[in-house]
C-alpha positions as protocol buffer text, in pm:
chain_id: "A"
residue {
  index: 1
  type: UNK
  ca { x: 334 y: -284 z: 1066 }
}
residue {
  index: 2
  type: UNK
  ca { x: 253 y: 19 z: 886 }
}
residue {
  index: 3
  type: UNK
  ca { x: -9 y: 174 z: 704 }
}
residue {
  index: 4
  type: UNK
  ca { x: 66 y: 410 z: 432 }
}
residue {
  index: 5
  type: UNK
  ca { x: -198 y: 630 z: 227 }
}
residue {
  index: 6
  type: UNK
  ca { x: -108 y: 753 z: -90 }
}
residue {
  index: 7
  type: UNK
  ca { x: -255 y: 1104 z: -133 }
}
residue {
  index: 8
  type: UNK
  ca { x: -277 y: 1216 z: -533 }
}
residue {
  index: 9
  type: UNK
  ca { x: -106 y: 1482 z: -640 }
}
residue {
  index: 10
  type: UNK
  ca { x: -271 y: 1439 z: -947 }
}
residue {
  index: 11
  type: UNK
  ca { x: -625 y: 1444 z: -1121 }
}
residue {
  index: 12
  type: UNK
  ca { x: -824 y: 1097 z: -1069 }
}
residue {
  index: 13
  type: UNK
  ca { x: -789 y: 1084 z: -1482 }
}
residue {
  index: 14
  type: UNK
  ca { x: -405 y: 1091 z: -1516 }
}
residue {
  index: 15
  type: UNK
  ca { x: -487 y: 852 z: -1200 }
}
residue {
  index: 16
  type: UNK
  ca { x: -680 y: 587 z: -1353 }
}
residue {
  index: 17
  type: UNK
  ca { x: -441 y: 560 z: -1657 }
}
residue {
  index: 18
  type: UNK
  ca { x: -149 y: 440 z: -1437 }
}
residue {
  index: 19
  type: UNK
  ca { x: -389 y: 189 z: -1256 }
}
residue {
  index: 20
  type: UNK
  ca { x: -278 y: -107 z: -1425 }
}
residue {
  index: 21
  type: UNK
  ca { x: 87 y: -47 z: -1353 }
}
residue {
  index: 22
  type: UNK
  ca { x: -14 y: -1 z: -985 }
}
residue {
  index: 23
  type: UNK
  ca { x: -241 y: -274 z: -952 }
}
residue {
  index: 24
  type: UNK
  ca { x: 70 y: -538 z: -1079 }
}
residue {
  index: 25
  type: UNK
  ca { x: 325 y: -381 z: -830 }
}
residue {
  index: 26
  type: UNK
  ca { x: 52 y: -414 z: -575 }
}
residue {
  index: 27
  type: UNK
  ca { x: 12 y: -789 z: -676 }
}
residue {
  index: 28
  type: UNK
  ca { x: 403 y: -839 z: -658 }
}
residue {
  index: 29
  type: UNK
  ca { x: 445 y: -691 z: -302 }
}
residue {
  index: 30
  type: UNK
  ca { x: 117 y: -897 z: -205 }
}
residue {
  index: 31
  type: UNK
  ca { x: 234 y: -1226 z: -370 }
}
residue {
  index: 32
  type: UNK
  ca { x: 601 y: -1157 z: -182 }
}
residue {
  index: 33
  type: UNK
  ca { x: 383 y: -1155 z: 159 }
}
residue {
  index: 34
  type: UNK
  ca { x: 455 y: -727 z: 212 }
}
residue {
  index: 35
  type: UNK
  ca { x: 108 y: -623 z: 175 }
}
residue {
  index: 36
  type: UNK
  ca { x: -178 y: -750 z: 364 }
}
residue {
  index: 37
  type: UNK
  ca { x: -461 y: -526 z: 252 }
}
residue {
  index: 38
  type: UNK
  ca { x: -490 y: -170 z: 32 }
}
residue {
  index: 39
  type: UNK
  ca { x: -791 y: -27 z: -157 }
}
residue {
  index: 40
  type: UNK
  ca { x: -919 y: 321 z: -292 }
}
residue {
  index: 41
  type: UNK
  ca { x: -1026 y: 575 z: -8 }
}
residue {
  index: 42
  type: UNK
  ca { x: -1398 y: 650 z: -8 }
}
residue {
  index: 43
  type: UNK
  ca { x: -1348 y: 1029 z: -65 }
}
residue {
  index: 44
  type: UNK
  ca { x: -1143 y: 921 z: -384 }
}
residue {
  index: 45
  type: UNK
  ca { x: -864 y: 1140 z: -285 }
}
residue {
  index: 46
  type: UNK
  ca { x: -603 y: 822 z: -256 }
}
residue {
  index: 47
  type: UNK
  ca { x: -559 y: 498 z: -162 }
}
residue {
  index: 48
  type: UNK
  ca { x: -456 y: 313 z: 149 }
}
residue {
  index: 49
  type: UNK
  ca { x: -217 y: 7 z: 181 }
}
residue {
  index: 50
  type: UNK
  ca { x: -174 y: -184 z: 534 }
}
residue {
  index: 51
  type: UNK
  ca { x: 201 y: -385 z: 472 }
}
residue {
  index: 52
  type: UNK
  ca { x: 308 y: -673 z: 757 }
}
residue {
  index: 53
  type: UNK
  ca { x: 638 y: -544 z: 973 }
}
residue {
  index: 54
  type: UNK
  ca { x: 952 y: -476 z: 778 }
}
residue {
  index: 55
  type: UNK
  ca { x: 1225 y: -268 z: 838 }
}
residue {
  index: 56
  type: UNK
  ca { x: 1123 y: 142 z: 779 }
}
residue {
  index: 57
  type: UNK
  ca { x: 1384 y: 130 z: 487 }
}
residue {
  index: 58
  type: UNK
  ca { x: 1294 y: -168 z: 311 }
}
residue {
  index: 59
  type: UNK
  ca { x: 932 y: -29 z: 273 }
}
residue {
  index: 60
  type: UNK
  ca { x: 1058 y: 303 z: 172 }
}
residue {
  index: 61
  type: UNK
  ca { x: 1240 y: 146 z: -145 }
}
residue {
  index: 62
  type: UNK
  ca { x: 955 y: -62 z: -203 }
}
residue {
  index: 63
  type: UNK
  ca { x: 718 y: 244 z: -221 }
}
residue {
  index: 64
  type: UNK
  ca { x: 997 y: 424 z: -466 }
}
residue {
  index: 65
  type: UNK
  ca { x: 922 y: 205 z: -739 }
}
residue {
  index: 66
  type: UNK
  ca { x: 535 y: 220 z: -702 }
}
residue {
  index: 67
  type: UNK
  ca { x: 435 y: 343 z: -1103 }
}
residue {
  index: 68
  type: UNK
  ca { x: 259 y: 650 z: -917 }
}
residue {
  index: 69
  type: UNK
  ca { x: 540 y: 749 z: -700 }
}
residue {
  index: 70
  type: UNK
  ca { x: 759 y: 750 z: -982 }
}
residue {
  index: 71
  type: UNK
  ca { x: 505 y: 922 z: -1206 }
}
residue {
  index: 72
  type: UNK
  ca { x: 480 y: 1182 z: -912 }
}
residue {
  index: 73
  type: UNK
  ca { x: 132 y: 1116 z: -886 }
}
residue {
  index: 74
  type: UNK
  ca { x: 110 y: 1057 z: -557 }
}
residue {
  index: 75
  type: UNK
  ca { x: 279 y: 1087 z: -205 }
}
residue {
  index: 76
  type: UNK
  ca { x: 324 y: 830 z: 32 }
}
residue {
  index: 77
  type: UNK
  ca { x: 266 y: 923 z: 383 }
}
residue {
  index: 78
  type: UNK
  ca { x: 354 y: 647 z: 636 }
}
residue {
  index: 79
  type: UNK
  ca { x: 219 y: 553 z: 992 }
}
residue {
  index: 80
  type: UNK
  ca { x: 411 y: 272 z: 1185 }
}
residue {
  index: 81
  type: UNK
  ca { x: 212 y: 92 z: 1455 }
}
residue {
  index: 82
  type: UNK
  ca { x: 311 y: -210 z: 1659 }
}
residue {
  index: 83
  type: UNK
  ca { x: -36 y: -461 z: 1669 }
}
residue {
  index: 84
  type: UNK
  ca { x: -162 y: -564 z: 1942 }
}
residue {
  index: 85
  type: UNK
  ca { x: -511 y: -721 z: 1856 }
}
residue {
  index: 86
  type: UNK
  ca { x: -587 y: -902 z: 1548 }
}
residue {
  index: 87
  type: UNK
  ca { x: -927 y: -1023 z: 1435 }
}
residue {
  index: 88
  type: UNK
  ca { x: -933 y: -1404 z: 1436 }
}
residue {
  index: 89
  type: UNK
  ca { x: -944 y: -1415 z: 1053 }
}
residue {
  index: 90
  type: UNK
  ca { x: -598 y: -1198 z: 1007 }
}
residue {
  index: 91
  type: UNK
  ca { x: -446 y: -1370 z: 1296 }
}
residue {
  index: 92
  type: UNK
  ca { x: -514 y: -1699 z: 1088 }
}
residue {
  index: 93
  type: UNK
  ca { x: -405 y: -1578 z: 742 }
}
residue {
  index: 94
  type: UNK
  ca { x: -73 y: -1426 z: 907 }
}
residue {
  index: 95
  type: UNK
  ca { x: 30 y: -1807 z: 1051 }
}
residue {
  index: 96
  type: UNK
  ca { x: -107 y: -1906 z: 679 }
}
residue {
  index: 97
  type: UNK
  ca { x: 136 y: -1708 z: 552 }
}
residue {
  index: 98
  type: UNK
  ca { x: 420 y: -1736 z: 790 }
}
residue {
  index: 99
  type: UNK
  ca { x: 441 y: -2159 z: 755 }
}
């Protein structure tokens, strides 16, 4: 799995006017089954994404053609982890997901 924050590299108002483009390839990846959760940081400085396992490469490409990445808004800094505790909820909406 990874998790991958997206740290601006531009003003929250250039931002905000690329949200809608962002939010529809975020509901792409989620309605393909990559992403599992994402949302805005609290100190507004990005936004986090948590994706299910792929391979490293296939999530790089994926993250090229995020509006922001191509706008060169942002940066995309990835953290792979291997799970190895779910809460009951995810564990559920995983097999949900997988069948």
């Amino acid at each position: 799995m990874f998790i991958v924050r997206l740290a601006y590299k531009a003003p929250t108002e250039e931002i905000d006017y690329l949200l809608p483009d962002h939010i529809a390839w975020l509901t792409k990846h989620y309605d393909a089954g990559y992403f599992l959760c994402s949302g805005r940081q609290t100190v507004q400085d990005g936004r986090v994404i948590i994706t299910r396992p792929m391979p490293l490469a296939k999530l790089e490409a994926l993250l090229a053609t995020d509006p922001l990445a191509v706008a060169r808004m942002v940066r995309h800094e990835v953290i792979e982890f291997q799970a190895t505790r779910t809460a009951p909820e995810l564990a559920r909406v995983n097999e949900a997901l997988a069948g």
